[in-house]
Structure formats: C-alpha cells, structure tokens
Tab-separated table of N, CA and C in Angstrom:
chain	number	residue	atom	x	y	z
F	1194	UNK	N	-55.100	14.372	-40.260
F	1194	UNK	CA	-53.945	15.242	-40.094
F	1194	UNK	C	-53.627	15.354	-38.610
F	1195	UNK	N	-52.185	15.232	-38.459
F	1195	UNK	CA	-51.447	15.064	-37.430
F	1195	UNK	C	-51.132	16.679	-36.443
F	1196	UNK	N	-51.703	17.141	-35.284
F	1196	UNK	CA	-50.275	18.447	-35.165
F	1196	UNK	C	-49.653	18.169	-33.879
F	1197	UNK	N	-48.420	18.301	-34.113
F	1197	UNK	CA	-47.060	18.107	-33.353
F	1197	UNK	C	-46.554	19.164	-31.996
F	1198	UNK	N	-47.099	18.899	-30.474
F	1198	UNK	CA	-47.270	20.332	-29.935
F	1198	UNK	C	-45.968	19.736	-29.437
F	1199	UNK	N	-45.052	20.945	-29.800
F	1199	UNK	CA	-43.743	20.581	-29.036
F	1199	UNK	C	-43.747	21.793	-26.836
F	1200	UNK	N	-43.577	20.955	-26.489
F	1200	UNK	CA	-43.412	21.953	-25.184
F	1200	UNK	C	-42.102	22.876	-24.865
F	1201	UNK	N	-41.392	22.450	-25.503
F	1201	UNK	CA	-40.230	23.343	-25.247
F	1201	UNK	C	-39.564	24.139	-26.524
F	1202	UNK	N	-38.836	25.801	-26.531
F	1202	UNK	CA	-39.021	26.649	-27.374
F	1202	UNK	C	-38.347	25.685	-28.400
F	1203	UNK	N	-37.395	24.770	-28.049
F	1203	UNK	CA	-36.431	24.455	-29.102
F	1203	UNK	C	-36.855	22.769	-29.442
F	1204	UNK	N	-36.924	22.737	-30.661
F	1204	UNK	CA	-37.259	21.357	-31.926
F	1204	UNK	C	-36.437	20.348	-31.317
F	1205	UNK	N	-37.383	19.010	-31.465
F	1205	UNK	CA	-36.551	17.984	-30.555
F	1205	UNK	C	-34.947	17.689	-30.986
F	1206	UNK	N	-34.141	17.870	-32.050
F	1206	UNK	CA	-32.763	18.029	-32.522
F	1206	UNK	C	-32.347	18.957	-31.870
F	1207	UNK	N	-32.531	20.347	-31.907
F	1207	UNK	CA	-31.990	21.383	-31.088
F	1207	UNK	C	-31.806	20.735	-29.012
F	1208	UNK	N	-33.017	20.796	-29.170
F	1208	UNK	CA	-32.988	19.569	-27.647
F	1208	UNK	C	-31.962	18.539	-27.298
F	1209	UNK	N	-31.685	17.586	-28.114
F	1209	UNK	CA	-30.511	16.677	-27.939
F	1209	UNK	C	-28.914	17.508	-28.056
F	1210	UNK	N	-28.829	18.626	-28.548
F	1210	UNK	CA	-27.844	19.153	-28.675
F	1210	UNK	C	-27.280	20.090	-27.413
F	1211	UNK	N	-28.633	20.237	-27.036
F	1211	UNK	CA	-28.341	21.087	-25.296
F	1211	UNK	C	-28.485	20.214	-24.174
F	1212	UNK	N	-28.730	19.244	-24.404
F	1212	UNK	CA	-28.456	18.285	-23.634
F	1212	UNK	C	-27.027	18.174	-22.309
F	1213	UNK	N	-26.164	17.796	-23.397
F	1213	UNK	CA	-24.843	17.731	-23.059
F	1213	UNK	C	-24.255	19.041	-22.819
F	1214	UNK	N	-24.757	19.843	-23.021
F	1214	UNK	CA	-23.970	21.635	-22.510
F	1214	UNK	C	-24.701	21.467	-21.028
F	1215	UNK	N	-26.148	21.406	-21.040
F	1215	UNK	CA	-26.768	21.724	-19.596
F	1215	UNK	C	-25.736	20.464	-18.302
F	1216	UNK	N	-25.477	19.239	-19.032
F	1216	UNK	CA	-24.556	18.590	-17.735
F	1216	UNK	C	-23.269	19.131	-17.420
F	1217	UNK	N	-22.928	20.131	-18.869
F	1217	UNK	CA	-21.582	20.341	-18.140
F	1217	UNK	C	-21.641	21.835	-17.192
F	1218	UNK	N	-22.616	21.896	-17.305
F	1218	UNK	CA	-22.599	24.051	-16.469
F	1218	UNK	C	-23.619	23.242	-15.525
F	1219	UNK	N	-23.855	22.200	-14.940
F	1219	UNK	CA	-24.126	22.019	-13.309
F	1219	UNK	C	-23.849	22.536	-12.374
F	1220	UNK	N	-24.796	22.606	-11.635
F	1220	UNK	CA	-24.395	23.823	-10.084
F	1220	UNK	C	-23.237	23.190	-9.218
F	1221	UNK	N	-22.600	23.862	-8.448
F	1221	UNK	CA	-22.038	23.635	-7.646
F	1221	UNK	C	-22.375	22.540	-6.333
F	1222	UNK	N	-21.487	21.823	-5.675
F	1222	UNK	CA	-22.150	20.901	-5.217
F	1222	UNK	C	-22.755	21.715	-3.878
F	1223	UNK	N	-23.684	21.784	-3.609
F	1223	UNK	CA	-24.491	22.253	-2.658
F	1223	UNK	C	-23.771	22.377	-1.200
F	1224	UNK	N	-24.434	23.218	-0.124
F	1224	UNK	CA	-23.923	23.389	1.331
F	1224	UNK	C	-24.507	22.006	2.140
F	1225	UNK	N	-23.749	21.535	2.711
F	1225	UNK	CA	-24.067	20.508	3.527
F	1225	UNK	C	-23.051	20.088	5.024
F	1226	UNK	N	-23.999	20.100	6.087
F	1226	UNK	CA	-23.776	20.509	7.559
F	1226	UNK	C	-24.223	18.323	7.645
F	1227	UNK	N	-22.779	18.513	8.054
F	1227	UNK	CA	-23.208	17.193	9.093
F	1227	UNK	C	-22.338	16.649	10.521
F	1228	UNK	N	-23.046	15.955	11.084
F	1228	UNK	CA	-22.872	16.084	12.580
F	1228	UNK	C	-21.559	14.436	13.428
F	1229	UNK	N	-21.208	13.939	12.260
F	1229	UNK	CA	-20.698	12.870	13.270
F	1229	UNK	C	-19.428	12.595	12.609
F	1230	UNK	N	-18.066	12.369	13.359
F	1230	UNK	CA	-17.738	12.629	14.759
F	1230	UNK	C	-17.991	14.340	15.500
F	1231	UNK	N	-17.693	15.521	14.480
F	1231	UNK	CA	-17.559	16.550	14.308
F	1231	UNK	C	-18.654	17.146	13.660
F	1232	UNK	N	-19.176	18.474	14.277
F	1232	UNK	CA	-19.941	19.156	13.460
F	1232	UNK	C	-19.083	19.532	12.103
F	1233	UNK	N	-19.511	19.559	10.884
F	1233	UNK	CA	-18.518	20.001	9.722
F	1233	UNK	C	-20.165	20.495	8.772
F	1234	UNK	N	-19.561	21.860	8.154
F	1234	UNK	CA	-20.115	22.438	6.898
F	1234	UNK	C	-19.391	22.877	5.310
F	1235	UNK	N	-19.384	21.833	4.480
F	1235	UNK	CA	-18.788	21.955	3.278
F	1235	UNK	C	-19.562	22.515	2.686
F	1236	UNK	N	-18.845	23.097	1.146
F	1236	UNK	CA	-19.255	23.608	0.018
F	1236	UNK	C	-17.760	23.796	-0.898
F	1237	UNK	N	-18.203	23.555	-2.386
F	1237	UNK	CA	-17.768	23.417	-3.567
F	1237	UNK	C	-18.210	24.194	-4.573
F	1238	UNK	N	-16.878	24.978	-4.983
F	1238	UNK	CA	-17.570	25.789	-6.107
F	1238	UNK	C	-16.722	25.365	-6.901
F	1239	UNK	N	-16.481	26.341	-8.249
F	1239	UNK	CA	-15.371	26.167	-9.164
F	1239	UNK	C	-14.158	26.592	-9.311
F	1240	UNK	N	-14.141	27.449	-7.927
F	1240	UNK	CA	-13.026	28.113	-7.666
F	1240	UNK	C	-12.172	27.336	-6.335
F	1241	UNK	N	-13.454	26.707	-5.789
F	1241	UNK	CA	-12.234	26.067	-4.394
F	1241	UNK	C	-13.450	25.457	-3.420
F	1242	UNK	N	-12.689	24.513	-2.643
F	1242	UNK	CA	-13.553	23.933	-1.559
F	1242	UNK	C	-13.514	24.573	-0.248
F	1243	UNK	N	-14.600	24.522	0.384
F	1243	UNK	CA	-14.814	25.107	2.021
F	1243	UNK	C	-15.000	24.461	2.965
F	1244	UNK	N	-14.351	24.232	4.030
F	1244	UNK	CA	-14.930	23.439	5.133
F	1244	UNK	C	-14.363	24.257	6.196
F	1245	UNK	N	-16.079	24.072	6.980
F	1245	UNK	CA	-15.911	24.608	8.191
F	1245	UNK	C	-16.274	23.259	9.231
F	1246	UNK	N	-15.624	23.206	10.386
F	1246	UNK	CA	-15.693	22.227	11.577
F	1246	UNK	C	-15.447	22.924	12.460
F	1247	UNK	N	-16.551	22.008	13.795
F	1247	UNK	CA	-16.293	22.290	15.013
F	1247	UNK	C	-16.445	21.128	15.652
F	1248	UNK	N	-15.062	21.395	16.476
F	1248	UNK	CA	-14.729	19.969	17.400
F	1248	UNK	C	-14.937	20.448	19.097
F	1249	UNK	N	-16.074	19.663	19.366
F	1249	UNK	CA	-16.114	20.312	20.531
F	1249	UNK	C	-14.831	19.625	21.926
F	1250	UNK	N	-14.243	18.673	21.559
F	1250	UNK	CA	-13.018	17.819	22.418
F	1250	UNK	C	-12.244	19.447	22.672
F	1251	UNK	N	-11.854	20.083	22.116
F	1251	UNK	CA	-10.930	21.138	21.878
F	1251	UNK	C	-11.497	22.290	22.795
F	1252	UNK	N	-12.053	22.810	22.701
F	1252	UNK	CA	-13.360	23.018	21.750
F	1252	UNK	C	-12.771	23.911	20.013
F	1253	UNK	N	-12.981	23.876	19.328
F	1253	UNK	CA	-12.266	24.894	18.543
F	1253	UNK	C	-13.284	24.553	17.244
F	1254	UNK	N	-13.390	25.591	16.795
F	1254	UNK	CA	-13.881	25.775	15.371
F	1254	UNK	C	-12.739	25.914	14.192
F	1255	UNK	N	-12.565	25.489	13.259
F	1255	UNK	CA	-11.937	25.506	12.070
F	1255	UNK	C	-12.659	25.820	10.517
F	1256	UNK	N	-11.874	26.780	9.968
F	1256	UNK	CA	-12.182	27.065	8.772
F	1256	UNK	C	-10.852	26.801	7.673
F	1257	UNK	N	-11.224	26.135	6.548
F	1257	UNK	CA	-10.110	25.737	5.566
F	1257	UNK	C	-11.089	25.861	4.331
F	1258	UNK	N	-10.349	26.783	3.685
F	1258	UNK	CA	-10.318	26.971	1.973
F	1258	UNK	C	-9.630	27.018	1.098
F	1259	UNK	N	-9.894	25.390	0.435
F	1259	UNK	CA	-8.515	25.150	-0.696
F	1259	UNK	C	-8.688	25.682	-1.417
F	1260	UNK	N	-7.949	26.221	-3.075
F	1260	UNK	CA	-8.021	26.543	-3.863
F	1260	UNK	C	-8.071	25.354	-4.855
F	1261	UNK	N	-8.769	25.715	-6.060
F	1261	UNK	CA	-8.360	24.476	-6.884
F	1261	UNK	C	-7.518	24.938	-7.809
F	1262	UNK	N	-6.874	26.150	-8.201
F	1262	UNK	CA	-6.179	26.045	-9.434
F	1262	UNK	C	-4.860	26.740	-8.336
F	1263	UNK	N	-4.852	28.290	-8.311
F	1263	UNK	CA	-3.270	28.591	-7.907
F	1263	UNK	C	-3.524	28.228	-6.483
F	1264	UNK	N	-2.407	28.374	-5.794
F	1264	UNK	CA	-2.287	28.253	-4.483
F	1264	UNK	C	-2.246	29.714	-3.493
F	1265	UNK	N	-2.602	29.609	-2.481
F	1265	UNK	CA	-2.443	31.036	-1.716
F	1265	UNK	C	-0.757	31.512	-1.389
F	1266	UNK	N	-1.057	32.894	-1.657
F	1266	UNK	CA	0.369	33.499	-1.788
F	1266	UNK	C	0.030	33.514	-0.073
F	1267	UNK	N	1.548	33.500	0.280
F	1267	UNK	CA	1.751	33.940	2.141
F	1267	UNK	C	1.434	35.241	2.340
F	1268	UNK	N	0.442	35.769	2.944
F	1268	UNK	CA	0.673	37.617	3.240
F	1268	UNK	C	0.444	37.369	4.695
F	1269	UNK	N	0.215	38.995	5.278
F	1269	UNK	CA	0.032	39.299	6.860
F	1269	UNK	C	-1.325	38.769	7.271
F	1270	UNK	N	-2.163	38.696	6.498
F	1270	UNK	CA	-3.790	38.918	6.997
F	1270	UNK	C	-4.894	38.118	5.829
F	1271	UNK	N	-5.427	37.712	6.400
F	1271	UNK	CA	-7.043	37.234	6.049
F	1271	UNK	C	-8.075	37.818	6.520
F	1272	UNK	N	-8.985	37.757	5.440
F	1272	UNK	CA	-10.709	38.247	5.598
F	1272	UNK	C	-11.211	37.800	5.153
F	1273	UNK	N	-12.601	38.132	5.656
F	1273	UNK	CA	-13.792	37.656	4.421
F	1273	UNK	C	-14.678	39.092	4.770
F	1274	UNK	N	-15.234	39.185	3.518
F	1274	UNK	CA	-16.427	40.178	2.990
F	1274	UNK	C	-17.431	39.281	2.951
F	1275	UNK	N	-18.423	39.191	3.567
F	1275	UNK	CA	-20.284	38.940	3.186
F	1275	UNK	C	-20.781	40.047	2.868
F	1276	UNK	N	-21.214	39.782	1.836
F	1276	UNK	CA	-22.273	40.958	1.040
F	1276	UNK	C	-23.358	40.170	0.993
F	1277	UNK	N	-24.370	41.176	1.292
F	1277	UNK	CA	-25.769	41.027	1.400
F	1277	UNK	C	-26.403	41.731	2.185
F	1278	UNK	N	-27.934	40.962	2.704
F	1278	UNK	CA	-28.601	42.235	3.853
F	1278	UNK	C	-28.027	42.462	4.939
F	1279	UNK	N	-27.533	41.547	5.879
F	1279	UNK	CA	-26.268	41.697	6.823
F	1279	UNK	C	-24.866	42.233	5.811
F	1280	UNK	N	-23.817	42.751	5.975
F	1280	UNK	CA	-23.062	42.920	5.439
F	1280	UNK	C	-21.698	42.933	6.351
F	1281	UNK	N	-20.884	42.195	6.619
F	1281	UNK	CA	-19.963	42.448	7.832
F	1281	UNK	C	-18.429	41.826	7.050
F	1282	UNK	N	-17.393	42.363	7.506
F	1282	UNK	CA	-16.153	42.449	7.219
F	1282	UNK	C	-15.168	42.199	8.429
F	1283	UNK	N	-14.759	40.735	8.307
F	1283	UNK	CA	-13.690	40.522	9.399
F	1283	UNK	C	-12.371	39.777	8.750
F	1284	UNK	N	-11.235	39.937	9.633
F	1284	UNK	CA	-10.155	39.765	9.034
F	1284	UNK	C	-9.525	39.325	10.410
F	1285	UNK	N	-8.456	38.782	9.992
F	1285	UNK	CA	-7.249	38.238	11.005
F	1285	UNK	C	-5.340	37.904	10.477
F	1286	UNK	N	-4.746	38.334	11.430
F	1286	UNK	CA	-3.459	37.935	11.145
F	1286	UNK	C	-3.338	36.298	11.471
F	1287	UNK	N	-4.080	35.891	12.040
F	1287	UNK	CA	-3.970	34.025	12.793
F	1287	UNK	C	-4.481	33.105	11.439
F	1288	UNK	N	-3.699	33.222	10.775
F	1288	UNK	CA	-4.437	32.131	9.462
F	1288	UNK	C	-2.756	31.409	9.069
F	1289	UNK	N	-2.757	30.089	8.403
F	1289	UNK	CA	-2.167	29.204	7.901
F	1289	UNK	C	-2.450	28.846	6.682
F	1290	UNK	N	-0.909	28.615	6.098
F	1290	UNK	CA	-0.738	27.718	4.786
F	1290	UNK	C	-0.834	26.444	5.039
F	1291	UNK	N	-1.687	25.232	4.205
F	1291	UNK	CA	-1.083	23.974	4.149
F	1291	UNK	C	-0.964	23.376	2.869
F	1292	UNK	N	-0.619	21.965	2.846
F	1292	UNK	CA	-0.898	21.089	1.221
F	1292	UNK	C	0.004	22.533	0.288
F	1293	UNK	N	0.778	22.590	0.784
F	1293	UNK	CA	1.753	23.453	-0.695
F	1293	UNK	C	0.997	24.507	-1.071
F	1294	UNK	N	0.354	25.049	0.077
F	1294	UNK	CA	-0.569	26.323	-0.187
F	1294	UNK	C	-1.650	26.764	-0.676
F	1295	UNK	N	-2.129	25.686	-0.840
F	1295	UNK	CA	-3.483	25.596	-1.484
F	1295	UNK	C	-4.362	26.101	-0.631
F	1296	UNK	N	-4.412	25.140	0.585
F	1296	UNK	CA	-5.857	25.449	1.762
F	1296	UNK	C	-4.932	26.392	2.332
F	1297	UNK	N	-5.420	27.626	2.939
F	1297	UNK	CA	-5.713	28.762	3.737
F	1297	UNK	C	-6.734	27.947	4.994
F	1298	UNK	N	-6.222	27.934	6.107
F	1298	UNK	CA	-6.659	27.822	7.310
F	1298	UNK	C	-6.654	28.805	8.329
F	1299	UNK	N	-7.837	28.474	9.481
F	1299	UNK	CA	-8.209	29.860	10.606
F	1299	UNK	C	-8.828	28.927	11.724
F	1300	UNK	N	-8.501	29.329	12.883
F	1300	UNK	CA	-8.678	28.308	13.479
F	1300	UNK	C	-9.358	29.471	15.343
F	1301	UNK	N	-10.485	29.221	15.470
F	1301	UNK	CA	-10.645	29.965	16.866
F	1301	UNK	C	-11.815	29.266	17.814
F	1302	UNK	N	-12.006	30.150	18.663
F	1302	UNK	CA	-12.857	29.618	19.730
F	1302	UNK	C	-14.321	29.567	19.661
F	1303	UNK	N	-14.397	30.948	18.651
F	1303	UNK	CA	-15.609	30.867	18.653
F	1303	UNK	C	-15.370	31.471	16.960
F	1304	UNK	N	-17.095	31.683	16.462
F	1304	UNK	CA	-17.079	31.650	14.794
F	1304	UNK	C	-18.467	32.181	14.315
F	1305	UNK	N	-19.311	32.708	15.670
F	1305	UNK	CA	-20.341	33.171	15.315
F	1305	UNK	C	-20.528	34.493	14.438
F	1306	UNK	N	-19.312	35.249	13.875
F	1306	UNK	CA	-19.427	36.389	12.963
F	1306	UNK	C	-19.397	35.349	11.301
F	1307	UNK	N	-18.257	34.479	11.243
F	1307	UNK	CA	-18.156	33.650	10.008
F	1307	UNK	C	-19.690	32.892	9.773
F	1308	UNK	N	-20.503	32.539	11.135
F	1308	UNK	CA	-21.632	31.585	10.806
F	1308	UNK	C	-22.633	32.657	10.629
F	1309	UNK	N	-23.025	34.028	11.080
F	1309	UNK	CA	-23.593	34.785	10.541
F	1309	UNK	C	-23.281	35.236	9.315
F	1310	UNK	N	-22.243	35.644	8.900
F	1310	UNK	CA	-21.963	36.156	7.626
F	1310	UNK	C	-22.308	35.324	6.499
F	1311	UNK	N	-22.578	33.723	6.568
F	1311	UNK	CA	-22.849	32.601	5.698
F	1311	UNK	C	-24.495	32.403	5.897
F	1312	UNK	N	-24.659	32.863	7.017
F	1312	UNK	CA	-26.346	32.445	6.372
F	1312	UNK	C	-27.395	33.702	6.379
F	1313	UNK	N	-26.545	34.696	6.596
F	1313	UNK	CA	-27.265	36.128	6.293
F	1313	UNK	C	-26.883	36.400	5.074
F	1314	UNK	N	-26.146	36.332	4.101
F	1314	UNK	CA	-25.945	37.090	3.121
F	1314	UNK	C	-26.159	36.372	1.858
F	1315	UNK	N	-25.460	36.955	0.790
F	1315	UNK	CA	-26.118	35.848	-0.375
F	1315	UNK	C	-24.369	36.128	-1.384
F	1316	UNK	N	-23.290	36.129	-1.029
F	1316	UNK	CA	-22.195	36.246	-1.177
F	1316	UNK	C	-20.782	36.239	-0.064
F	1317	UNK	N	-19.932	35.671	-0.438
F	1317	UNK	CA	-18.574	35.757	0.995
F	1317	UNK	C	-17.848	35.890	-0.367
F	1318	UNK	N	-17.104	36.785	0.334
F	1318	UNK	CA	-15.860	36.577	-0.417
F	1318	UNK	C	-14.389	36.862	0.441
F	1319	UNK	N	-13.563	35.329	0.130
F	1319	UNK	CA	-12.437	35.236	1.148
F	1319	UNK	C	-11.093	35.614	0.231
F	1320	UNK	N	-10.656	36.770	1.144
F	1320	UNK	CA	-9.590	37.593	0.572
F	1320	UNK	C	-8.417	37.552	1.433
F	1321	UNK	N	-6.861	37.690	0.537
F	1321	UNK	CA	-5.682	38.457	1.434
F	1321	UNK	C	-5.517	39.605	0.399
F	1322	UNK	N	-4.092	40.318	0.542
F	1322	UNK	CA	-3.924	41.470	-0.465
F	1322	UNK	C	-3.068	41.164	-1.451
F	1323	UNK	N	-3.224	39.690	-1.634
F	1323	UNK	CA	-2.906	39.349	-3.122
F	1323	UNK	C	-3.869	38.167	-3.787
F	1324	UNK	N	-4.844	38.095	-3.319
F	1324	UNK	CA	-5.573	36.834	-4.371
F	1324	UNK	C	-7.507	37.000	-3.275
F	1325	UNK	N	-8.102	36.725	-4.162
F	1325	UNK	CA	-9.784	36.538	-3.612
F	1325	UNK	C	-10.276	34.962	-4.191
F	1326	UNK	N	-11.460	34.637	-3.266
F	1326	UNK	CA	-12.173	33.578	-3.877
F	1326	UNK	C	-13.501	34.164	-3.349
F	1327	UNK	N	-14.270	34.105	-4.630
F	1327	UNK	CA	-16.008	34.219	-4.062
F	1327	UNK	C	-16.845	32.851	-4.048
F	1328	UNK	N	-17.439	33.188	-3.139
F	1328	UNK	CA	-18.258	31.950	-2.483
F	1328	UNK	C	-19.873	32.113	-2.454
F	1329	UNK	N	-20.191	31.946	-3.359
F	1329	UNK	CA	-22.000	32.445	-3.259
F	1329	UNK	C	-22.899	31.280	-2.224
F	1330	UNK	N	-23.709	32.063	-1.747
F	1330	UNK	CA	-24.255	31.577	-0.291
F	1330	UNK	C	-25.624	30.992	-0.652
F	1331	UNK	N	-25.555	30.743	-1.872
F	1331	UNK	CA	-27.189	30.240	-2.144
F	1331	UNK	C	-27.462	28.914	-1.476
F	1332	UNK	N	-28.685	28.642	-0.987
F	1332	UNK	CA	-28.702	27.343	-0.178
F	1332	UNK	C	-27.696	27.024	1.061
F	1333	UNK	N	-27.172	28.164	2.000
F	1333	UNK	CA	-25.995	28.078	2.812
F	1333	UNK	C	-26.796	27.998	3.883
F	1334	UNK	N	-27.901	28.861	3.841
F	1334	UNK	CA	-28.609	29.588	5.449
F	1334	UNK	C	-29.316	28.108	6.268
F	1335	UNK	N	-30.081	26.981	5.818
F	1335	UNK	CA	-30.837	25.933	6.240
F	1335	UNK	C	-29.147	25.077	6.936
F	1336	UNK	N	-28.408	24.917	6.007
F	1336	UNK	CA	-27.326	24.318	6.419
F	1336	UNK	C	-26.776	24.595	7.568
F	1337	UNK	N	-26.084	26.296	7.428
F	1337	UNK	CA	-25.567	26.774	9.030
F	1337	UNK	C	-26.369	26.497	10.174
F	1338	UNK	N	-27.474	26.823	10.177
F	1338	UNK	CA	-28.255	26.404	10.704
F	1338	UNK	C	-28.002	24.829	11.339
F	1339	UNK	N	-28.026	24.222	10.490
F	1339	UNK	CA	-27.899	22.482	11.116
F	1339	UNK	C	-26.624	22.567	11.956
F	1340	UNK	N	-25.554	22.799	11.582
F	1340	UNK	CA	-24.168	23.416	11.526
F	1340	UNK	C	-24.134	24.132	13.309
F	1341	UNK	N	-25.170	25.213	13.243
F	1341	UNK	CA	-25.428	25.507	14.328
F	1341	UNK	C	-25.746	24.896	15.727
F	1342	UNK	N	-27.194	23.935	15.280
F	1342	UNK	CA	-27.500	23.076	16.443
F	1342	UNK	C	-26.725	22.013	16.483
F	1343	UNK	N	-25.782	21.685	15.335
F	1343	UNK	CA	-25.257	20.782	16.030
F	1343	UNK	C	-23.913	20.902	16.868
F	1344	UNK	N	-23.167	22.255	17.109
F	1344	UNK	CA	-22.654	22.940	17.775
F	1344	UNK	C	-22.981	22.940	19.188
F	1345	UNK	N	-24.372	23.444	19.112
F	1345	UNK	CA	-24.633	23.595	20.509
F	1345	UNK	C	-25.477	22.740	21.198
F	1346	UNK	N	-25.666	21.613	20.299
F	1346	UNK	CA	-25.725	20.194	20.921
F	1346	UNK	C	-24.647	20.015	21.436
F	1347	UNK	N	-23.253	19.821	21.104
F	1347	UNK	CA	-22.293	19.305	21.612
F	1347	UNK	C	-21.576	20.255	22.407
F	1348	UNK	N	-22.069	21.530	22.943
F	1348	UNK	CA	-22.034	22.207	24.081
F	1348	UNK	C	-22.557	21.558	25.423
F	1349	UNK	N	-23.854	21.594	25.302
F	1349	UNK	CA	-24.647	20.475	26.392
F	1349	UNK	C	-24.483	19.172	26.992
C-alpha cells in the first residue's frame, strides 16, 4: 500500500487550476535605478508608470507619471503624499501636461524631499484636486539608493 503526501493544501487538479490565476495577479514590475547615459529610476504599477531622471549636463532632475487608463485633468498644483515612518507632503504649481495628458511632469534642481519620501516610506501617493495615483514603495529604498550614488557620482 501506497500513501500519497501531497505538499500543498490543494489536490494536484485544484493546483493546475490556480496556476493560471497566480500568472495573471503578478507583481508589479519592480523599482529599478540605472545609471547610463542618465541616472533614471522607474516603476510600474497598474495604475501608471514612474520615471524619475537626473541629467547632470543640465543639471536637472525630472519626474514623469503617466497614467495608463484616464489622462490628467489640467489643475493649479501637484503633490505627493508619502505615508509611512517618514511621512512628508510636498506640492508645486511648476508641473506639466504631455502625450494628450497622460504623463504629469515636474522638473527641478534638486529632488532630495521626492528621493526621501520614496525610500523612507512604504506608500506615495501622487495627487492634484481632481484625480490620485498610489504608488506602493515596496522594494523602492535599495533602488533610490543606487539612484542616489549615481547622482552624486555625476556631481564629482
């Protein structure tokens, strides 16, 4: 006599059937900081893409967040909320529409409140006073970081 130790709660049929659900609820494509020509830090959720760059020729830092479904309505002002153990709230009238309104752009000299707020917290959320996108910061902090030195590599 045979016994059958299965390791997982669910019978190998039940198994093949969750299969194909677990590929489609895949994580988001991860934070990733890379350095050539431009320092640049992307991320992808299901709500919209992020990229942050810094060009040191300029010098200028850039932030752009497309949307993937509606587009950003025009208002006076942009922010972002980080929630978490740091918690900080900044906003600006200096932001841009492009691509038919999709990406929301911000563009300054320096960006060390946006690069703290991304690897201190464990949530951003980028708002005007008609539409939000949340941005969860899981796996963000090692990235800024890279993001970072390679900033101030290209200071030196």
């Amino acid at each position: 006599m045979s016994t059958t130790v299965h390791l997982s709660p669910y019978p190998p049929p039940m198994r093949a059937l969750l299969i194909p659900f677990a590929l489609l609820a895949s994580p988001a494509t991860a934070w990733e900081a890379t350095s050539a020509p431009i320092c640049t830090l992307t991320h992808e959720t299901a709500e919209a893409h992020i990229r942050l760059t810094y060009d040191p020729s300029k010098p200028l830092y850039t932030l752009a967040i497309t949307q993937k479904s509606a587009p950003w309505h025009p208002t006076p002002w942009f922010a972002m909320r980080f929630i978490g153990p740091n918690e900080l709230v900044i906003s600006t009238p200096q932001h841009a529409l492009s691509d038919n309104n999709q990406t929301l752009n911000v563009a300054d000299s320096g960006f060390g409140n946006v690069l703290d707020g991304l690897q201190f917290n464990t949530t951003a959320l980028a708002f005007t006073e008609a539409q939000s996108v949340t941005i969860p910061l899981d796996g963000a902090a090692p990235e800024v970081q890279k993001f970072r030195a390679c900033a101030a590599a290209q200071l030196s």
